[in-house]
Short mmCIF file of C-alpha atoms and ligand atoms in Angstrom, two decimals:
data_model
loop_
_atom_site.label_atom_id
_atom_site.label_comp_id
_atom_site.label_asym_id
_atom_site.label_seq_id
_atom_site.Cartn_x
_atom_site.Cartn_y
_atom_site.Cartn_z
CA UNK A 1 -37.92 17.31 -13.73
CA UNK A 2 -40.46 15.67 -16.73
CA UNK A 3 -40.05 11.94 -15.18
CA UNK A 4 -42.22 12.72 -12.02
CA UNK A 5 -45.03 10.46 -13.70
CA UNK A 6 -42.54 7.75 -14.98
CA UNK A 7 -40.38 8.07 -12.22
CA UNK A 8 -42.07 5.58 -9.67
CA UNK A 9 -42.49 2.83 -11.85
CA UNK A 10 -39.02 2.47 -13.60
CA UNK A 11 -37.35 3.26 -10.40
CA UNK A 12 -39.56 0.40 -8.84
CA UNK A 13 -38.85 -2.83 -11.35
CA UNK A 14 -35.05 -1.32 -12.05
CA UNK A 15 -33.58 0.63 -8.99
CA UNK A 16 -29.89 0.27 -9.78
CA UNK A 17 -30.10 1.06 -13.34
CA UNK A 18 -31.14 4.60 -13.24
CA UNK A 19 -28.45 7.10 -13.55
CA UNK A 20 -29.53 10.37 -11.50
CA UNK A 21 -27.41 12.43 -14.45
CA UNK A 22 -27.26 10.98 -17.61
CA UNK A 23 -24.75 13.88 -18.87
CA UNK A 24 -22.29 13.07 -16.13
CA UNK A 25 -23.32 9.15 -16.48
CA UNK A 26 -22.25 8.92 -20.11
CA UNK A 27 -19.37 10.76 -19.75
CA UNK A 28 -17.93 8.39 -16.67
CA UNK A 29 -19.32 5.32 -19.08
CA UNK A 30 -16.81 6.67 -21.86
CA UNK A 31 -13.94 6.74 -19.47
CA UNK A 32 -14.59 3.15 -17.99
CA UNK A 33 -15.77 5.17 -14.69
CA UNK A 34 -11.64 6.14 -14.27
CA UNK A 35 -11.25 9.43 -13.05
CA UNK A 36 -8.05 8.58 -11.43
CA UNK A 37 -6.39 11.21 -14.09
CA UNK A 38 -7.82 13.98 -13.65
CA UNK A 39 -6.87 17.19 -11.68
CA UNK A 40 -8.17 17.44 -8.01
CA UNK A 41 -10.77 20.29 -9.12
CA UNK A 42 -12.56 18.21 -12.11
CA UNK A 43 -12.46 15.07 -9.86
CA UNK A 44 -14.61 16.78 -7.24
CA UNK A 45 -17.82 16.68 -9.36
CA UNK A 46 -17.75 13.47 -10.37
CA UNK A 47 -16.59 11.74 -7.26
CA UNK A 48 -19.36 13.59 -5.90
CA UNK A 49 -21.71 11.73 -8.58
CA UNK A 50 -20.17 8.47 -7.75
CA UNK A 51 -20.91 8.91 -4.16
CA UNK A 52 -24.75 9.65 -4.57
CA UNK A 53 -25.67 7.78 -7.95
CA UNK A 54 -25.48 3.84 -7.12
CA UNK A 55 -26.20 2.98 -11.24
CA UNK A 56 -22.61 4.59 -12.00
CA UNK A 57 -20.66 3.58 -8.21
CA UNK A 58 -21.59 0.20 -9.31
CA UNK A 59 -20.46 0.25 -13.03
CA UNK A 60 -17.37 1.72 -11.93
CA UNK A 61 -16.90 -1.07 -9.11
CA UNK A 62 -17.81 -3.52 -12.28
CA UNK A 63 -14.68 -1.96 -14.13
CA UNK A 64 -12.28 -1.68 -11.44
CA UNK A 65 -13.26 -5.53 -10.93
CA UNK A 66 -12.34 -6.40 -14.64
CA UNK A 67 -9.22 -4.58 -14.36
CA UNK A 68 -7.75 -6.52 -11.54
CA UNK A 69 -9.21 -9.84 -12.86
CA UNK A 70 -7.70 -9.00 -16.33
CA UNK A 71 -3.80 -7.68 -14.48
CA UNK A 72 -4.33 -10.94 -12.23
CA UNK A 73 -4.68 -13.26 -15.15
CA UNK A 74 -1.86 -11.78 -17.32
CA UNK A 75 0.30 -11.91 -14.29
CA UNK A 76 -0.31 -15.54 -13.47
CA UNK A 77 0.14 -16.28 -16.91
CA UNK A 78 3.33 -14.51 -17.17
CA UNK A 79 5.02 -16.59 -14.03
CA UNK A 80 3.49 -19.87 -15.64
CA UNK A 81 4.95 -19.50 -18.94
CA UNK A 82 8.31 -18.39 -17.18
CA UNK A 83 7.92 -21.68 -14.93
CA UNK A 84 7.41 -23.65 -18.18
CA UNK A 85 10.71 -22.01 -20.04
CA UNK A 86 12.30 -22.74 -16.63
CA UNK A 87 11.09 -26.46 -16.84
CA UNK A 88 12.23 -26.62 -20.21
CA UNK A 89 15.82 -25.23 -19.80
CA UNK A 90 16.21 -27.62 -16.62
CA UNK A 91 15.40 -30.52 -18.39
CA UNK A 92 16.80 -30.09 -21.98
CA UNK A 93 20.50 -31.31 -21.11
CA UNK A 94 18.63 -34.66 -20.37
CA UNK A 95 18.82 -34.89 -24.52
CA UNK A 96 22.07 -35.68 -24.64
CA UNK A 97 21.31 -39.41 -25.50
CA UNK A 98 23.63 -42.00 -27.44
CA UNK A 99 21.09 -42.25 -29.82
CA UNK A 100 21.69 -39.45 -32.20
CA UNK A 101 17.96 -39.86 -33.99
CA UNK A 102 16.54 -39.90 -30.85
CA UNK A 103 18.51 -36.58 -29.37
CA UNK A 104 17.35 -34.52 -32.64
CA UNK A 105 13.80 -36.07 -32.04
CA UNK A 106 13.83 -34.56 -28.96
CA UNK A 107 15.47 -31.73 -29.60
CA UNK A 108 12.94 -30.23 -32.04
CA UNK A 109 10.36 -31.11 -29.70
CA UNK A 110 11.62 -29.10 -26.91
CA UNK A 111 12.46 -26.42 -29.53
CA UNK A 112 8.85 -26.04 -29.83
CA UNK A 113 7.66 -26.33 -26.46
CA UNK A 114 9.79 -23.57 -25.89
CA UNK A 115 8.91 -21.06 -28.93
CA UNK A 116 5.17 -22.16 -27.45
CA UNK A 117 6.58 -21.17 -24.06
CA UNK A 118 8.33 -17.79 -25.29
CA UNK A 119 5.09 -16.54 -27.73
CA UNK A 120 2.76 -17.32 -24.66
CA UNK A 121 5.36 -15.31 -22.43
CA UNK A 122 5.10 -12.43 -24.39
CA UNK A 123 1.55 -12.60 -25.29
CA UNK A 124 1.02 -12.31 -21.50
CA UNK A 125 3.30 -9.50 -21.09
CA UNK A 126 1.94 -7.61 -23.85
CA UNK A 127 -1.38 -7.95 -22.20
CA UNK A 128 -0.26 -6.89 -18.68
CA UNK A 129 1.40 -3.47 -20.29
CA UNK A 130 -1.58 -2.93 -21.98
CA UNK A 131 -3.83 -3.29 -19.02
CA UNK A 132 -1.76 -1.20 -16.77
CA UNK A 133 -1.18 1.34 -19.31
CA UNK A 134 -5.12 1.85 -20.43
CA UNK A 135 -6.62 1.18 -17.01
CA UNK A 136 -6.38 2.55 -13.44
CA UNK A 137 -5.32 -0.47 -12.12
CA UNK A 138 -1.83 0.77 -10.73
CA UNK A 139 -3.42 3.44 -9.08
CA UNK A 140 -6.05 1.17 -7.68
CA UNK A 141 -4.04 -1.58 -7.06
CA UNK A 142 -1.87 1.00 -4.90
CA UNK A 143 -4.45 2.18 -3.01
CA UNK A 144 -6.01 -1.63 -2.05
CA UNK A 145 -2.28 -2.34 -0.85
CA UNK A 146 -2.01 0.81 1.28
CA UNK A 147 -4.82 -0.27 2.43
CA UNK A 148 -4.11 -3.69 3.28
CA UNK A 149 -0.84 -2.39 4.88
CA UNK A 150 -2.88 -0.47 7.01
CA UNK A 151 -4.77 -3.11 8.18
CA UNK A 152 -1.79 -5.35 8.53
CA UNK A 153 -0.13 -2.07 10.89
CA UNK A 154 -2.47 -2.20 12.90
CA UNK A 155 -3.10 -5.96 13.72
CA UNK A 156 1.16 -5.71 14.63
CA UNK A 157 1.90 -5.69 18.41
CA UNK A 158 2.54 -2.33 19.92
CA UNK A 159 6.65 -2.80 20.47
CA UNK A 160 7.01 -4.30 16.59
CA UNK A 161 5.01 -1.73 15.53
CA UNK A 162 7.27 1.08 16.48
CA UNK A 163 10.30 -0.29 14.91
CA UNK A 164 8.46 -0.50 11.25
CA UNK A 165 8.31 2.05 8.81
CA UNK A 166 4.94 4.34 9.53
CA UNK A 167 2.15 4.17 6.83
CA UNK A 168 0.32 7.44 6.51
ZN1 LIG B 201 -24.75 7.98 -12.51
#
């Protein structure tokens, strides 16, 4: 109502940065634009706002991207540390040399590498769990996966498609 004078100049300089409803925008912001945990009735209003407010929908996309990047990085690092542990265990038996001094020297090296890999693995797993629990990534990923599956299903030849389970 009152911003009819300022609106034209502000919206021209920063077209994306103005929320159409600051109260709803602030609530959404405090939730990191995650409304997946709300019940359907409450969600409707916020979904409506996200549809009409480009500021909030952009923020929502940004936050979901951050979540996906975090979970991807922690997934990759979990596998890297698992691989490192597997490699350490595969090559540790090679330390059985005749020279005892060398054996003990290499053993301690292997052990410290192993403890570093175990630490890294624990940190990666903890990050993964925190991201999965604290963000809507599981819901979001499920949606993306279903969408991909649907796209794939459409590309599969007709005769094959009938034999596969249907994705609704
Ligand atoms: Zn908004």
